[in-house]
XYZ file of C-alpha atoms in Angstrom:
433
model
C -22.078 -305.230 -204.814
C -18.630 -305.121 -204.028
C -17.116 -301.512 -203.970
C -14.299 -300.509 -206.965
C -11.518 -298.848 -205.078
C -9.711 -295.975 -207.031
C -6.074 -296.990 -208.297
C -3.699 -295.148 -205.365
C 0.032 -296.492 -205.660
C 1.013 -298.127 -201.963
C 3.970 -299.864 -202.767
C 7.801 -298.442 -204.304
C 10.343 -300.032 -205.681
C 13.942 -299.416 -204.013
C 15.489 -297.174 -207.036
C 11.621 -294.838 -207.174
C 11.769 -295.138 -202.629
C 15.556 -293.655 -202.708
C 14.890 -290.674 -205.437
C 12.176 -289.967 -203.320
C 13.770 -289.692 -199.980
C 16.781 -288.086 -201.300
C 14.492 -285.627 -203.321
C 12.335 -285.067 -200.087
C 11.355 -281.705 -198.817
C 12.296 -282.343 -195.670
C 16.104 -283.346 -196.637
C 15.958 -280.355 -198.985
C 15.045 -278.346 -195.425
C 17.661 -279.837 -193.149
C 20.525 -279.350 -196.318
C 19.639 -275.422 -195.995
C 19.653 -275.509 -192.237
C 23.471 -277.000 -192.519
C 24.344 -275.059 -195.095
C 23.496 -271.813 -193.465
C 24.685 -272.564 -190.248
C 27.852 -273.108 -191.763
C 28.297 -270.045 -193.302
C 26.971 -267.967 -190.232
C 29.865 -270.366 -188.321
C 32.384 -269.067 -191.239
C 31.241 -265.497 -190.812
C 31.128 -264.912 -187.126
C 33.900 -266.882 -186.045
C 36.075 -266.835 -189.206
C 36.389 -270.273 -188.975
C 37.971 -271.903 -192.088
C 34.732 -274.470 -193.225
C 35.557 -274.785 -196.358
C 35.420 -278.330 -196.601
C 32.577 -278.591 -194.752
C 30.451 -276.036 -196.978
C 31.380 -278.152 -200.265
C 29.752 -281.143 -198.767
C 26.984 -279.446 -198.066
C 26.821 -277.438 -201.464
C 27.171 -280.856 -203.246
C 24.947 -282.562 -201.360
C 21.978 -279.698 -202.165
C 22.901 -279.263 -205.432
C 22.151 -283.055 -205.732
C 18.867 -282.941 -204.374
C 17.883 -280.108 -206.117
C 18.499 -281.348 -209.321
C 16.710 -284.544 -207.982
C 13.577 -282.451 -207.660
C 14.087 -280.321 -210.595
C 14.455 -283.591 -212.616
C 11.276 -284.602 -210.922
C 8.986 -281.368 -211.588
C 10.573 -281.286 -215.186
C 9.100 -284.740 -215.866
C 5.851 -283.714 -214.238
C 5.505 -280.650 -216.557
C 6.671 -282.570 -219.368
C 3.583 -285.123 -218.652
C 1.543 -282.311 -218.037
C 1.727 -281.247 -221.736
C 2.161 -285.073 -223.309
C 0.216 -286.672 -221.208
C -0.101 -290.787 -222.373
C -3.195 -291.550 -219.970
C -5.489 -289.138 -220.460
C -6.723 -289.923 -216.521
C -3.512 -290.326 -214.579
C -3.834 -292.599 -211.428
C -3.993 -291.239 -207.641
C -0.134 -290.383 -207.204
C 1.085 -291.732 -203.117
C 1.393 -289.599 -200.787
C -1.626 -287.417 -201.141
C -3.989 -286.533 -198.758
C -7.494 -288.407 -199.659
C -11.197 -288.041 -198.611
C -14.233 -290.531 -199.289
C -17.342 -289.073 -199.190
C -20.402 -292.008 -199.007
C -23.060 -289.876 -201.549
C -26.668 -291.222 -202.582
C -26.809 -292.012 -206.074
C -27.445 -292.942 -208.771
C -23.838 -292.612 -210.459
C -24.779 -289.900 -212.821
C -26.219 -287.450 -211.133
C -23.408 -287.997 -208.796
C -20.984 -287.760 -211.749
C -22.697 -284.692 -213.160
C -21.941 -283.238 -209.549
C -18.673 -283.418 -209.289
C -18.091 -282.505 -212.103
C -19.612 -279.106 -211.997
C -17.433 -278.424 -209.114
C -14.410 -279.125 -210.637
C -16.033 -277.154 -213.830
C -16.024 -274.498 -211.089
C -12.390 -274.498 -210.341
C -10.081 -275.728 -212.999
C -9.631 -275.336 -216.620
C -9.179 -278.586 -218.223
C -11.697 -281.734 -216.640
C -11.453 -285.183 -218.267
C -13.994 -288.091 -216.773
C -14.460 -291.749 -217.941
C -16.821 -293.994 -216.845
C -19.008 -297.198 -217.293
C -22.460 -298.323 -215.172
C -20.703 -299.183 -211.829
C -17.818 -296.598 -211.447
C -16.210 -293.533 -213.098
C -12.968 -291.557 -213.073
C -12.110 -287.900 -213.257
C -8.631 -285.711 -213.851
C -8.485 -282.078 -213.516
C -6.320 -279.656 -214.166
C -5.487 -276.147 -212.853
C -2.693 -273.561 -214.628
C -1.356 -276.421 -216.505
C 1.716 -274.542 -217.934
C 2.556 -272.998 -214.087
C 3.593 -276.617 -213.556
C 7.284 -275.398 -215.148
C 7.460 -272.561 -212.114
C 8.576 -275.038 -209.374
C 11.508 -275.724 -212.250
C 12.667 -272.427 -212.006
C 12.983 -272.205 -208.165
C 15.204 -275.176 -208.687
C 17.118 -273.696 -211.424
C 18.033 -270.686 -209.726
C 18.712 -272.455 -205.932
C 21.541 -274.692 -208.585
C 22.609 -271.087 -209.533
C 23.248 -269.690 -206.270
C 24.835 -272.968 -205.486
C 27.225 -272.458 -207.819
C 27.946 -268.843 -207.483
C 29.100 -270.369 -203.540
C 31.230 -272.628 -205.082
C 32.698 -270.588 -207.423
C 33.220 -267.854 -204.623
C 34.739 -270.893 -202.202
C 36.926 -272.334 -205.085
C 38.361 -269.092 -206.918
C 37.165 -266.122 -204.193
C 39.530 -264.884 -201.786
C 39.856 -262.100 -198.588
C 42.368 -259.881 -197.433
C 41.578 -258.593 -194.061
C 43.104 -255.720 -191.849
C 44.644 -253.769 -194.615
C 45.113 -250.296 -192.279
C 46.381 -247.454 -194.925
C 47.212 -244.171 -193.549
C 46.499 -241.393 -196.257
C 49.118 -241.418 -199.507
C 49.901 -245.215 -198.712
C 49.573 -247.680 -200.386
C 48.879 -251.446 -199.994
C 49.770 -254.544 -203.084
C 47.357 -257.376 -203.142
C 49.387 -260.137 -205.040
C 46.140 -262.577 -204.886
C 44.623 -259.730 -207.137
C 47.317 -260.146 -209.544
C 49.540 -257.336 -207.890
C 46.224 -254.557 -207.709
C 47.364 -251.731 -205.697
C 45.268 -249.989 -203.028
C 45.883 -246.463 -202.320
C 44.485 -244.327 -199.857
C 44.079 -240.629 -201.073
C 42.534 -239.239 -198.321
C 39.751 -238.884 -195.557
C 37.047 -236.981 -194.934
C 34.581 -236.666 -192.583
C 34.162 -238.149 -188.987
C 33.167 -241.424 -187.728
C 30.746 -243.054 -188.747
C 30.246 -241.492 -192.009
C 34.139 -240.864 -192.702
C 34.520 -241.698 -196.449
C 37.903 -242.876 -197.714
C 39.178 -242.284 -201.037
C 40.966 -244.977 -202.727
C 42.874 -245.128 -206.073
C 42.481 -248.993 -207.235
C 45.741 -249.627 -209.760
C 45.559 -252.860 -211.677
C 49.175 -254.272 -212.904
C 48.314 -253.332 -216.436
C 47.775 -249.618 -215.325
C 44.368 -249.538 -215.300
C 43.334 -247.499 -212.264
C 39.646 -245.856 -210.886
C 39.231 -243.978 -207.732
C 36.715 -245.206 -205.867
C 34.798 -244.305 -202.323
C 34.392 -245.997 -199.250
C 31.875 -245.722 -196.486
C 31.448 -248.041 -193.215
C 27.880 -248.670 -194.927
C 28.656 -248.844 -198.499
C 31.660 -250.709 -199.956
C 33.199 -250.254 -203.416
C 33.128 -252.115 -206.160
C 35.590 -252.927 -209.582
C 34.658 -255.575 -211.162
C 34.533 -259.117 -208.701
C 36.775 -257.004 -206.627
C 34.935 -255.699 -203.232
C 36.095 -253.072 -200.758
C 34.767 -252.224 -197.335
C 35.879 -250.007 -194.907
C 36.503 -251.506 -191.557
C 37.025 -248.680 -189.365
C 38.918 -245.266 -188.994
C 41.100 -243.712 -186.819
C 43.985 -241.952 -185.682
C 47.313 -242.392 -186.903
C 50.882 -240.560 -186.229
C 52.862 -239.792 -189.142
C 56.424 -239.302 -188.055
C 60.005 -238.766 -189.550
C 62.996 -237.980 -188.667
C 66.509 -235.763 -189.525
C 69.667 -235.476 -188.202
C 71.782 -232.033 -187.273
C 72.862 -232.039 -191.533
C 69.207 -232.272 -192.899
C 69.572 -235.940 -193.751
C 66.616 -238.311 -193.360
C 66.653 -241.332 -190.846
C 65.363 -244.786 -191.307
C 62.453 -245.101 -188.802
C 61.280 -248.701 -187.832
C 57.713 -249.599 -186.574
C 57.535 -251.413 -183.668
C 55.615 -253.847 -184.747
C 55.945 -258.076 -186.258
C 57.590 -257.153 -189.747
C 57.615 -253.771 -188.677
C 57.691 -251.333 -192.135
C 61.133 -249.484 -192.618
C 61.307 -246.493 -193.665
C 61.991 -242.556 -193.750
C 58.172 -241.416 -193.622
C 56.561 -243.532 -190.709
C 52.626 -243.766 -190.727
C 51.656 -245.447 -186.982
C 47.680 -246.491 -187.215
C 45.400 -246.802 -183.970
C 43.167 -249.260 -183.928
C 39.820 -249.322 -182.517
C 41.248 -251.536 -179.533
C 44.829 -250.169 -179.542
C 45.885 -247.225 -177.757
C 49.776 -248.288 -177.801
C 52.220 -248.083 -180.571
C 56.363 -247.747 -180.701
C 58.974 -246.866 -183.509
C 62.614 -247.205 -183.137
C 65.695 -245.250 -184.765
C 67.790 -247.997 -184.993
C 71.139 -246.362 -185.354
C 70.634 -243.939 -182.579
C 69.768 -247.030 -180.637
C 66.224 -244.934 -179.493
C 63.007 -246.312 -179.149
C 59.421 -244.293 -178.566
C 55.952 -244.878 -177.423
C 53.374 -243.667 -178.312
C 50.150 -243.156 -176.593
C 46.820 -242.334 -177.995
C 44.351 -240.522 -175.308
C 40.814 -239.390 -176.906
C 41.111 -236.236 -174.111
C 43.200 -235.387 -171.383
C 41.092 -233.334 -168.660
C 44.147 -232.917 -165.892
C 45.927 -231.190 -168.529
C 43.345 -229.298 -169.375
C 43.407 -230.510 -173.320
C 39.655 -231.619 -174.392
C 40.662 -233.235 -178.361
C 42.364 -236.211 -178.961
C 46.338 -236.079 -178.052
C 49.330 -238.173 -178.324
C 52.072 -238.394 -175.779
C 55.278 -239.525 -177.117
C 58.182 -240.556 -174.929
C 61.732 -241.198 -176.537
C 64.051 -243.933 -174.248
C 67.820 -244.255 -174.975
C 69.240 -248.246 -175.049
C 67.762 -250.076 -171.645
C 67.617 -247.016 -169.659
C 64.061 -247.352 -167.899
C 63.485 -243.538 -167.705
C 62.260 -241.544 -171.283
C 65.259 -238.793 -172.426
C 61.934 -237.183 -173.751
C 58.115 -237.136 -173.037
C 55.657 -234.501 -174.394
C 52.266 -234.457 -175.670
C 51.373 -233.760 -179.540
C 47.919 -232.584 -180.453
C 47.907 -231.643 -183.936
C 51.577 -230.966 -184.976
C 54.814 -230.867 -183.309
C 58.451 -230.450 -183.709
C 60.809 -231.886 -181.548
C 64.814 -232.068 -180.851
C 66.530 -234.903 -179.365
C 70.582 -235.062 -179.150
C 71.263 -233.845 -182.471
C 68.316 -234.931 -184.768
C 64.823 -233.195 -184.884
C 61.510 -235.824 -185.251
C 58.639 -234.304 -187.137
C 55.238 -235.206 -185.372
C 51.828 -234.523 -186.984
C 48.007 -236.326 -186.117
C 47.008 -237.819 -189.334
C 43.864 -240.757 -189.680
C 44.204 -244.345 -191.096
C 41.385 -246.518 -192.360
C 41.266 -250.384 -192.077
C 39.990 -252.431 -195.092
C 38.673 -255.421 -195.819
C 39.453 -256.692 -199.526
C 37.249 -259.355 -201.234
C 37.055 -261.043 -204.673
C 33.375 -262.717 -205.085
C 33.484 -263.869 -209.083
C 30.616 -266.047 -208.427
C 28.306 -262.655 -207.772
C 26.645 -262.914 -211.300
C 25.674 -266.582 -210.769
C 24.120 -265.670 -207.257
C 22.057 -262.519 -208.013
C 20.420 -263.706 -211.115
C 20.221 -267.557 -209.709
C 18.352 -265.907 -206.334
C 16.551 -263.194 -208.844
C 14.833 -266.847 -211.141
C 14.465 -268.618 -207.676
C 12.550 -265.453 -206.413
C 10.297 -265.195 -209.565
C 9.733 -268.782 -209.536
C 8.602 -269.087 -205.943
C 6.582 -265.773 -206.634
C 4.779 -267.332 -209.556
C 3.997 -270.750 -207.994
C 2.505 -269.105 -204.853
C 0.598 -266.837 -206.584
C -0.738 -268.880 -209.947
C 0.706 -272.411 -209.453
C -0.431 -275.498 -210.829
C -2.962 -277.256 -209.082
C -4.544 -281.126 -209.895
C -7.884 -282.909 -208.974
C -8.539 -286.489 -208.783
C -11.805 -288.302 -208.165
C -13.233 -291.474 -208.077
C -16.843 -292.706 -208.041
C -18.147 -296.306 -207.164
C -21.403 -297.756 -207.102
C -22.473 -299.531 -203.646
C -25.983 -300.699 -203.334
C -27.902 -297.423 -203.168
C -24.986 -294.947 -202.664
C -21.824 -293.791 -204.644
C -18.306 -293.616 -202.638
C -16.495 -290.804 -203.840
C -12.931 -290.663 -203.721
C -11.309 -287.365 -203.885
C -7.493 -286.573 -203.871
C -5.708 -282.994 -204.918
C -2.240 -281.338 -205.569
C -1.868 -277.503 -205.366
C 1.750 -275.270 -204.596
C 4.746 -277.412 -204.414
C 6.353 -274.867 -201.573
C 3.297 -274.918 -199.712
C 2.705 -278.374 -197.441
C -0.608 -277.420 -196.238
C -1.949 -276.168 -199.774
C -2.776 -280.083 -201.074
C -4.551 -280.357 -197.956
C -6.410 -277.169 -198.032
C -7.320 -277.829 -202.064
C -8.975 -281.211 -201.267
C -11.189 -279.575 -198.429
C -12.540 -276.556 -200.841
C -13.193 -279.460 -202.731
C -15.057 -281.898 -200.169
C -16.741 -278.718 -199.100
C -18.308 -277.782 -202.131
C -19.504 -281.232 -202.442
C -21.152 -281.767 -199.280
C -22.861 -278.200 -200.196
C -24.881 -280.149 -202.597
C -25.366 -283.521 -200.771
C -28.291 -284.976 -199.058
C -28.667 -284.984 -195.050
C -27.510 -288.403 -195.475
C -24.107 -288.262 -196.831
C -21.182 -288.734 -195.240
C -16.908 -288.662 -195.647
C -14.185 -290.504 -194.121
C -10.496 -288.844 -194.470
C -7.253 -291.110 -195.060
């Protein structure tokens, strides 16, 4: 008697052989591994990969709707299912098993093992061969759907944040400055004050919106501040020098800072960074520049805190008119005007709008619930296949278990070939494919 061979798709067509490679796991795997090198690329080396992380944001997003179109449709046939016994699906792991018959006690068999582990069992059959469905958690089959939904979420919360979001780095505010972001619509950052010591020194910033909306707001190295989509985080802090200047009648004198579009001004605020240990200011119509040096301690001078030396040089002359060392406060007279020294701290920002936040917590919140759900209770599927051969009955046996979880079809099939060979003869035997 010639065997009946269960119906197991071989052959695609091209449009059904495309969805599925572009839908694959695998290219769904390799689109993450791009996508995340790219960012760690845009974070460590503040490279500008902008375009590059849209291609690879649109090119996800496509597959994952691909796959969430996919799991939708096999939930949806879940519930309305046309064929009460669905054929094998490709690309399943199968097992034959050669059993001793007759067909129904072989049928009554399996069966009672798939009794054993799933909720819903359908079988047909005639004298020669029968056919058997079973199901497993049928409604978990919409969890895969929302690990899809909320990946497409975060996707879009990184778009929005590449298309709209913007940073403003190096903002160093010395306390009572202030700092006007015009990509934030002209929000003003203002540094009240500092506290504390390195690396818990907390910052105190008053956050003014154009309208006149303002909040204060605190900033620690660990734990930046928040308005809104509008981020804050404190960089570093240091030392800074705040300096002015008045001549022999009490009037004030434009200082100038040293520095590429140096700030102007009769209150000078000179910030340290954590690399710099060299700064300058200028009084330009006394034609007299300084330097300033920052030294943490001074041991040959017999000074153990942090201390400034400033040195004052006239035109090109090579040699400083004035050089003396500033540890908390000083006053000092030069020709006819007398500079007012005193050690103050500066903190560097970092300024951030994220408005695609809300799209990426609760997109990465669904995916995580999703994922949780399928692991835990997902839907599984059964499929078997008995045929009469002479005196025996090959069994053909196929499952479906966790969609995030390669090995958990193949695992599903062998609980199920094991449970069947606990009840065959000596004489049976299985083949895998």
């Amino acid at each position: 008697m010639m065997t009946l061979s269960p119906d197991i798709p071989k052959r695609r067509d091209i449009p059904d052989s495309a969805w599925r490679i572009s839908s694959a796991a695998g290219v769904t795997i390799a689109l993450l591994a791009l996508l995340a090198v790219t960012l760690i690329v845009a974070v460590a080396f503040k490279v500008n990969t902008g375009i590059w992380l849209r291609i690879w944001l649109a090119a996800l997003a496509y597959n994952l709707t691909l796959r969430l179109a996919n799991q939708a449709r096999h939930a949806w046939l879940a519930y309305h299912r046309v064929q009460p016994l669905p054929p094998f699906p490709a690309d399943l792991p199968v097992e034959q098993i050669t059993l001793s018959g007759p067909l129904d006690a072989t049928l009554a068999r399996v069966q009672d093992i798939l009794d054993a582990r799933y909720q819903i069992v359908a079988a047909e059959h005639d004298a020669t061969r029968a056919q058997l469905h079973a199901e497993r958690h049928r409604l978990a089959a919409w969890w895969p759907a929302l690990v899809y939904v909320g990946s497409l979420l975060v996707l879009l919360g990184l778009l929005i944040n590449d298309a709209t979001g913007w940073r403003a780095t190096d903002i160093a505010l010395a306390p009572n400055s202030s700092a006007t972001l015009a990509q934030a619509g002209g929000l003003q950052i203002t540094l009240n004050e500092i506290t504390g010591t390195e690396p818990r020194a907390t910052s105190t910033l008053i956050l003014t919106q154009a309208d006149g909306r303002a909040r204060t707001v605190h900033v620690v190295g660990n734990r930046p501040a928040r308005w809104g989509n509008f981020w804050i985080i404190q960089r570093a802090t240091g030392p800074a020098l705040a300096v002015s200047a008045q001549d022999a009648n009490g009037r004030p004198l434009l200082l100038q800072a040293l520095i590429s579009g140096g700030e102007v001004s009769e209150h000078l605020h000179i910030p340290f960074g954590q690399t710099q240990t060299e700064q300058g200011f200028a009084i330009p119509t006394r034609d007299l520049a300084f330097r300033v040096v920052s030294y943490p301690a001074l041991p040959e001078r017999d000074i153990a805190s942090p201390v400034f030396l400033v040195e004052a040089y006239h035109g090109d002359e090579p040699a400083p008119v004035l050089s003396e060392l500033v540890e908390d406060e000083a006053i000092l007279a030069l020709d006819d005007l007398t500079l007012t020294l005193r050690r103050d701290h500066h903190a560097t920002l970092e300024a951030t709008c994220l408005p695609g936040l809300g799209p990426l917590f609760s997109g990465g919140l669904l995916a995580l619930v999703g994922l949780g759900l399928t692991l835990v209770r997902g839907y599984a599927e059964a499929w078997g296949h008995l045929a009469v051969q002479g005196e025996t009955v090959i069994a053909t046996l196929s499952a479906s278990a966790c969609a995030f979880a390669p090995l958990s079809s193949r695992r599903e099939l062998a609980h199920l070939v094991q449970a069947l060979e606990h009840t065959a003869s000596p004489n049976d035997a299985h083949d895998t494919h």
